[in-house]
Short mmCIF file of C-alpha atoms in Angstrom, two decimals:
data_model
loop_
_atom_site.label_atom_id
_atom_site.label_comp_id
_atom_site.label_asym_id
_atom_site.label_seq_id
_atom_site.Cartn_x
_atom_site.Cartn_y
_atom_site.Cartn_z
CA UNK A 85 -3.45 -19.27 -7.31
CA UNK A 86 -4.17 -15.40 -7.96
CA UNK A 87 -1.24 -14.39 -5.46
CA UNK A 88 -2.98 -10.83 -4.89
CA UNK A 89 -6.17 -13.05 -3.24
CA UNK A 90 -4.80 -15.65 -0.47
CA UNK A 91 -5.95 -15.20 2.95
CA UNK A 92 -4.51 -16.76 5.97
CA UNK A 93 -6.96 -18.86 7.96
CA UNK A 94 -5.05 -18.73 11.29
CA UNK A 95 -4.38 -14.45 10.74
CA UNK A 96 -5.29 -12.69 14.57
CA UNK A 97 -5.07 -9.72 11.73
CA UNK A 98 -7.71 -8.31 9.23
CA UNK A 99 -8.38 -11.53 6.95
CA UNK A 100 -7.16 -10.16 3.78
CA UNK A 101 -10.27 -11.02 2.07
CA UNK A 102 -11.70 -8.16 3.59
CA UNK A 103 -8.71 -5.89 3.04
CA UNK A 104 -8.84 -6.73 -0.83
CA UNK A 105 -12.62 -5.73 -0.65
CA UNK A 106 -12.89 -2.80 1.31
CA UNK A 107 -9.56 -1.53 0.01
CA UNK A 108 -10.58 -1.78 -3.47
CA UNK A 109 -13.66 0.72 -2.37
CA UNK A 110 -10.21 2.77 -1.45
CA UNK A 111 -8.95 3.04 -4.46
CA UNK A 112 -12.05 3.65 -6.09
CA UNK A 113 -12.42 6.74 -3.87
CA UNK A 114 -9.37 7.71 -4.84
CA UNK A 115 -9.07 7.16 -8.83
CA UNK A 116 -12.25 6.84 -9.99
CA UNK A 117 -14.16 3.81 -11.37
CA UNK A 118 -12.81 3.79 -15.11
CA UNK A 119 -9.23 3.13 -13.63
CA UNK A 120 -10.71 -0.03 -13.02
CA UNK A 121 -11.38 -1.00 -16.27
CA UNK A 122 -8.12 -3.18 -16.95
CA UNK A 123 -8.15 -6.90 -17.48
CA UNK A 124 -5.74 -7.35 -14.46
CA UNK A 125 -7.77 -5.68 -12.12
CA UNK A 126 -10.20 -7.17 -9.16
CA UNK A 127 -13.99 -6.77 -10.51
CA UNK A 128 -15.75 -3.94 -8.93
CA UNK A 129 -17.17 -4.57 -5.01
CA UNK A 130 -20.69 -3.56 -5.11
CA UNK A 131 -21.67 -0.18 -4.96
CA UNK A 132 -19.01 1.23 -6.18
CA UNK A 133 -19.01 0.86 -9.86
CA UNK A 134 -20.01 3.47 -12.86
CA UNK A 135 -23.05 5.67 -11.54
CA UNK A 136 -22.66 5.04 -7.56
CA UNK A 137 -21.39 8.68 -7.14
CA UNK A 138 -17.69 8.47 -7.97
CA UNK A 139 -16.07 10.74 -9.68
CA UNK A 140 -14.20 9.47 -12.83
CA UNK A 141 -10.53 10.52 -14.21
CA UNK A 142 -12.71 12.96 -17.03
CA UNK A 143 -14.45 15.17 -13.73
CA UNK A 144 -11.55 14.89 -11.25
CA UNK A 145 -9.02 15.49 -13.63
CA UNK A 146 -5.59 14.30 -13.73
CA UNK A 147 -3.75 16.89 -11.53
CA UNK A 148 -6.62 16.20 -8.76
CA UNK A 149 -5.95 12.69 -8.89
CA UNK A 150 -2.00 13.35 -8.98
CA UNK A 151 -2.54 15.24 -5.31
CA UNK A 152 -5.14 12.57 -4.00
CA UNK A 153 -2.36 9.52 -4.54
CA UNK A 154 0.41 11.83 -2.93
CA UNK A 155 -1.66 12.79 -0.12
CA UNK A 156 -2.83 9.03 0.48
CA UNK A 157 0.41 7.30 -0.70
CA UNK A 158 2.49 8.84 2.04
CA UNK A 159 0.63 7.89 5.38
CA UNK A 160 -0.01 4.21 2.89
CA UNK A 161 4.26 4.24 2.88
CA UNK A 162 4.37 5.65 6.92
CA UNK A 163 2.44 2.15 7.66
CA UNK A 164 4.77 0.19 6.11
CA UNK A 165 8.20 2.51 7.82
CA UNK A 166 6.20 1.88 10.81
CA UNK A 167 6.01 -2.02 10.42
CA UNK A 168 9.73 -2.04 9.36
CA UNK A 169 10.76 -0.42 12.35
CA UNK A 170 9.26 -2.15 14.36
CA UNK A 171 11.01 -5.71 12.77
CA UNK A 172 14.23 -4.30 12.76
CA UNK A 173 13.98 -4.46 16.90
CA UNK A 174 11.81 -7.77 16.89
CA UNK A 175 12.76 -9.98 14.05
CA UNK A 176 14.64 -13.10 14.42
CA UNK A 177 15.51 -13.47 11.12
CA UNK A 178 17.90 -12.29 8.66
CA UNK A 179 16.25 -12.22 5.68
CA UNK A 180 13.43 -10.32 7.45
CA UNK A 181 15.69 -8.00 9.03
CA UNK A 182 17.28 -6.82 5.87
CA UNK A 183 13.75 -6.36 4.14
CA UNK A 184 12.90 -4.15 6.37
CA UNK A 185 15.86 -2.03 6.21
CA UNK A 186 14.99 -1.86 2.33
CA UNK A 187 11.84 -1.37 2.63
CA UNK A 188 12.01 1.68 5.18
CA UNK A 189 14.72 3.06 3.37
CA UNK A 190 13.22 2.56 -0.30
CA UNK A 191 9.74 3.77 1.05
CA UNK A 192 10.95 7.06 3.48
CA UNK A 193 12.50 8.06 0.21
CA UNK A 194 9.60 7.83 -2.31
CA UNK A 195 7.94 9.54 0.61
CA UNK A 196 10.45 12.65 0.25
CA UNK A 197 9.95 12.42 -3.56
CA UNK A 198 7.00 12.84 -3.30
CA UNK A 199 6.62 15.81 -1.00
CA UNK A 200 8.70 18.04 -3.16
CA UNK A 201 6.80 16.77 -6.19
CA UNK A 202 3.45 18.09 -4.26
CA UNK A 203 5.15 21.41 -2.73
CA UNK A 204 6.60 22.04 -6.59
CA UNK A 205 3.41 21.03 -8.53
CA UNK A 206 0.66 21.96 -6.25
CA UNK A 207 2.47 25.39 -4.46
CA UNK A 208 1.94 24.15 -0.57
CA UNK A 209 3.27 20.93 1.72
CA UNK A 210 1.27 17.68 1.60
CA UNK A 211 -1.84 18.73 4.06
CA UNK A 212 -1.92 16.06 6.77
CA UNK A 213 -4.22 13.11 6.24
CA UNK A 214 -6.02 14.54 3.42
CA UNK A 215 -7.12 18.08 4.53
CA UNK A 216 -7.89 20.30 2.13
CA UNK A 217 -7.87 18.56 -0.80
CA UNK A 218 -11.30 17.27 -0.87
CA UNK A 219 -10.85 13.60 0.40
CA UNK A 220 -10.53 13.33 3.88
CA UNK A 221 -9.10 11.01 6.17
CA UNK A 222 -12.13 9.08 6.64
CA UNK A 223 -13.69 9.18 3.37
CA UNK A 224 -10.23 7.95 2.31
CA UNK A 225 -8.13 5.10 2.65
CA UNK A 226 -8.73 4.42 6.16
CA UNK A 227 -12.12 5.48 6.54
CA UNK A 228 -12.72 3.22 2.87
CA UNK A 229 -11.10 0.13 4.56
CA UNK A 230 -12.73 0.37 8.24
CA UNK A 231 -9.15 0.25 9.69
CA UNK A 232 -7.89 3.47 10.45
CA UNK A 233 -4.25 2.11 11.54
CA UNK A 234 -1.28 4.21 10.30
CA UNK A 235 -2.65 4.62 6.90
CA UNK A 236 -3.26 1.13 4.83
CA UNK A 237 -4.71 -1.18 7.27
CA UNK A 238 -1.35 -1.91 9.68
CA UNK A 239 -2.52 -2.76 13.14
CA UNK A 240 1.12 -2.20 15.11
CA UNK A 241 -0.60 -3.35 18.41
CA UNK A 242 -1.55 -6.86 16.76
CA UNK A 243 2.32 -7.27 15.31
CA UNK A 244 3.37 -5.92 18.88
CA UNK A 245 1.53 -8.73 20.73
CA UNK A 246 2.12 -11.27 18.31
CA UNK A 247 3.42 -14.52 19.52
CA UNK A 248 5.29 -15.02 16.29
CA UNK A 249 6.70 -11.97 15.14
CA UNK A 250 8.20 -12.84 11.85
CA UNK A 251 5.06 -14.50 10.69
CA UNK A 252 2.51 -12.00 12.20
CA UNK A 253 4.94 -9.33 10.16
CA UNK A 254 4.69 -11.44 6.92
CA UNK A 255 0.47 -11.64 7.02
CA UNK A 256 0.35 -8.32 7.39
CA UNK A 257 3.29 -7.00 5.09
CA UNK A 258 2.09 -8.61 2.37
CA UNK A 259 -1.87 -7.41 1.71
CA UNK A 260 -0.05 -3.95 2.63
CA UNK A 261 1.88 -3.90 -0.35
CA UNK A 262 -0.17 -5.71 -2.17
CA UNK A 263 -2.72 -2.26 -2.03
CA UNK A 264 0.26 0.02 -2.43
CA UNK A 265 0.49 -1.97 -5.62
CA UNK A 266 -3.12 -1.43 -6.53
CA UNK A 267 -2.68 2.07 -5.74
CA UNK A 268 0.49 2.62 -7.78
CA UNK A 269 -0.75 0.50 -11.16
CA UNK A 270 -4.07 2.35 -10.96
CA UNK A 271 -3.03 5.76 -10.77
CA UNK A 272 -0.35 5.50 -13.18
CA UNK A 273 -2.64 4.79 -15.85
CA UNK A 274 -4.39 8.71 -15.61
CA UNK A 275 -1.58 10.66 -13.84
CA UNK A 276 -0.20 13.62 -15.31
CA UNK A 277 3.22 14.17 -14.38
CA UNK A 278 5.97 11.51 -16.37
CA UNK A 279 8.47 11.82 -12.43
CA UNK A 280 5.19 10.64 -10.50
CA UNK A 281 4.25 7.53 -12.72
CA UNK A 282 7.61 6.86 -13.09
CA UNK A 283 7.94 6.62 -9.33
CA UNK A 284 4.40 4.28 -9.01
CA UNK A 285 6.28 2.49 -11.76
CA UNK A 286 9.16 1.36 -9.46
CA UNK A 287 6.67 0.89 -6.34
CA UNK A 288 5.06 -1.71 -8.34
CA UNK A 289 8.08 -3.12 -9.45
CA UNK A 290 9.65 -3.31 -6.25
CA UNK A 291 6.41 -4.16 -3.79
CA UNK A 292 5.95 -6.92 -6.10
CA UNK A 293 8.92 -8.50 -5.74
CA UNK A 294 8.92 -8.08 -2.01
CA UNK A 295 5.70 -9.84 -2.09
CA UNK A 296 6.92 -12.94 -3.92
CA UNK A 297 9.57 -13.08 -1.53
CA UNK A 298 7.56 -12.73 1.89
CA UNK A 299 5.12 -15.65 0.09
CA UNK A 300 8.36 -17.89 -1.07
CA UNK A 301 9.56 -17.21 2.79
CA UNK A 302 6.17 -18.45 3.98
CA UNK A 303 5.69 -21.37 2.39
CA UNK A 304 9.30 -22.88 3.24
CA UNK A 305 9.56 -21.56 6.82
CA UNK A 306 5.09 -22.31 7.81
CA UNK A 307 4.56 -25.09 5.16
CA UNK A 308 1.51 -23.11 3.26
CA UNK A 309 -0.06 -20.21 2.38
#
């Protein structure tokens, strides 16, 4: 099984069918359609391939698209701090518990990292939810992916009411990072500055392995995938 393309039948959430789809329209928005060209990479949804309007890597240029994954990376990251906040006052498990202590304290700082990369490179803070920079909010990620919740697809009220918490936290944790990881291995391929893909380098590295955890935690604790 592709790991990256499991859904959950039971979800109350998003089914992640439809978060791979629409948030590979995302990431098209925000690298261009050549960065899709790799052998590991989803095929192109419909409509957004070579020709549909997007601008490739050779007319955005690499600094642009350095400054669009910084200014959609962060409030991708502040979904996941959220989610991780909110399990270190609900979970009921350990191993859940100190995941997301890792994973708001790995995240907030890639988060900082990236800020002063953007204030040094570009001359000016990250602009808030993509003003000024020629993507905006809802031509974006969220506006891409129909779910507008704290950047990435995260619906807080859903994990709130959620009768169990741990699992609830686990469906939706896991197609998170799995388009931070998208997002990262993309972007790498045409960014400019050596510090930035070396930081997508360790997102990918370390999402990844949170995501074969959550999915080895799944299957023992719920039985399947």
């Amino acid at each position: 099984m592709n790991r990256h393309k499991f859904a959950f039948s039971h979800s109350p959430v998003t089914p992640l069918r439809c978060i791979a789809t629409a948030g590979l329209g995302a990431i098209v928005l925000l690298l261009g359609a050549p960065a899709l060209s790799q052998s590991t990479t989803p095929s192109i949804a419909p409509g957004y391939g070579p020709g549909a309007g997007m601008m490739g890597p050779g007319m955005m240029g690499s600094r642009s698209m350095d400054r669009r994954f910084i200014v959609m990376m962060i409030p991708h990251h502040d979904g996941a701090i959220a989610m991780a906040d909110l399990a270190l006052t609900r979970t009921t498990r350990p191993e859940i518990n100190e995941l997301a202590q890792r994973i708001k304290a790995s995240q907030t700082s890639e988060n900082a990292e990236m800020r002063a990369f953007y204030q040094q490179w570009f001359g000016q803070p990250v602009p808030n939810r993509g003003q000024g920079t020629g993507l905006g909010w809802h031509g974006g990620m969220g506006g891409a992916m129909g779910m507008g919740h704290m950047g990435g697809g995260t619906d807080l009220n859903a994990l709130r009411a959620a009768p169990d918490f741990d699992r609830a936290f686990i469906e939706q944790m896991i197609p998170h990072h799995q388009m931070g990881v998208r997002m990262a291995s993309m972007a790498q391929v045409h960014s400019q500055h050596q510090e930035l893909r070396t930081l997508q380098q360790g997102m990918v590295r370390a999402q990844s392995q949170e995501i074969e955890q959550m999915r080895q935690w799944y299957m023992s604790w719920y039985g399947s995938l």
